[in-house]
């Protein structure tokens, strides 16, 4: 009859829930008194254990943050198995070590001539959904490939692309090269093989008729918009895999910019708008 009230009382009492276990007693009898224990001071009550925990956890958090900032994207496939496992590195070996790998595994590439600005007036653009609200292209009004000097510059660019060096690990199919040389398609070379060297006012109508003969194969080389030639390309297969790490993609992109920068600086104004 002399019970401990509604809570049940006693050393092992847990209130209405009954007896408490060891973890609960640890928090009640050790942890809680420790973090709430304080030392008198002249202006306030100092809790040394609580303060020590804050300082310790802040230090650990700062160290982990500094390590996280040094992380970089992986440059090779993750090794999920022990080093001596037969499946370890199998995917990477299949991609890199077999010369008969399908060309579809490597990215298609183009150098565009005649585009002044890429994707302006995007409005609400979200980088996580790049296919939406891409904006509109701005063509270079000065673009003109009918001039002999412009055609010479374009052919020089074809040769430079075909022989372009690459120092990045991302250039895998042909080490040390940005492109697979036999895959380079040069508009003026293919056009001249069937129509000869055409310049001046006759060039654009002749080119339009040539493209119309086989649009599936030739439209990627010459871009006609509303019947007017707006841009041309140099098409090729790159030596970079389609599914490459972002770090290596950036390295290969920088290699392309290094290649195109001298061409833009020295080419005639009619073909100086160049993007790769």
JSON list of C-alpha atoms in Angstrom, two decimals, residues 5 14 29 49 54 57 59 74 100 102 130 133 141 149 154 159 164 170 172 212-213 218 233 237 246 252:
[
{"chain": "A", "resi": 5, "resn": "UNK", "atom": "CA", "xyz": [2.93, 6.99, -6.37]},
{"chain": "A", "resi": 14, "resn": "UNK", "atom": "CA", "xyz": [10.68, 3.58, -14.93]},
{"chain": "A", "resi": 29, "resn": "UNK", "atom": "CA", "xyz": [22.78, 8.39, -14.07]},
{"chain": "A", "resi": 49, "resn": "UNK", "atom": "CA", "xyz": [31.78, 18.54, -20.42]},
{"chain": "A", "resi": 54, "resn": "UNK", "atom": "CA", "xyz": [31.17, 20.91, -28.76]},
{"chain": "A", "resi": 57, "resn": "UNK", "atom": "CA", "xyz": [32.90, 17.54, -32.50]},
{"chain": "A", "resi": 59, "resn": "UNK", "atom": "CA", "xyz": [37.21, 19.88, -34.65]},
{"chain": "A", "resi": 74, "resn": "UNK", "atom": "CA", "xyz": [37.16, 8.89, -60.01]},
{"chain": "A", "resi": 100, "resn": "UNK", "atom": "CA", "xyz": [38.46, -4.58, -81.60]},
{"chain": "A", "resi": 102, "resn": "UNK", "atom": "CA", "xyz": [32.98, -1.31, -81.11]},
{"chain": "A", "resi": 130, "resn": "UNK", "atom": "CA", "xyz": [19.94, 20.19, -69.86]},
{"chain": "A", "resi": 133, "resn": "UNK", "atom": "CA", "xyz": [14.96, 25.35, -72.19]},
{"chain": "A", "resi": 141, "resn": "UNK", "atom": "CA", "xyz": [26.06, 36.84, -90.22]},
{"chain": "A", "resi": 149, "resn": "UNK", "atom": "CA", "xyz": [40.41, 31.93, -98.66]},
{"chain": "A", "resi": 154, "resn": "UNK", "atom": "CA", "xyz": [38.40, 25.15, -93.60]},
{"chain": "A", "resi": 159, "resn": "UNK", "atom": "CA", "xyz": [44.01, 18.57, -91.45]},
{"chain": "A", "resi": 164, "resn": "UNK", "atom": "CA", "xyz": [45.27, 16.78, -83.34]},
{"chain": "A", "resi": 170, "resn": "UNK", "atom": "CA", "xyz": [40.61, 10.37, -71.72]},
{"chain": "A", "resi": 172, "resn": "UNK", "atom": "CA", "xyz": [41.85, 6.06, -75.19]},
{"chain": "A", "resi": 212, "resn": "UNK", "atom": "CA", "xyz": [19.77, 17.03, -101.13]},
{"chain": "A", "resi": 213, "resn": "UNK", "atom": "CA", "xyz": [21.05, 14.00, -103.06]},
{"chain": "A", "resi": 218, "resn": "UNK", "atom": "CA", "xyz": [25.37, 14.89, -95.70]},
{"chain": "A", "resi": 233, "resn": "UNK", "atom": "CA", "xyz": [31.00, 21.08, -89.61]},
{"chain": "A", "resi": 237, "resn": "UNK", "atom": "CA", "xyz": [34.66, 9.93, -83.98]},
{"chain": "A", "resi": 246, "resn": "UNK", "atom": "CA", "xyz": [33.64, 14.28, -65.72]},
{"chain": "A", "resi": 252, "resn": "UNK", "atom": "CA", "xyz": [39.60, 16.51, -73.32]}
]
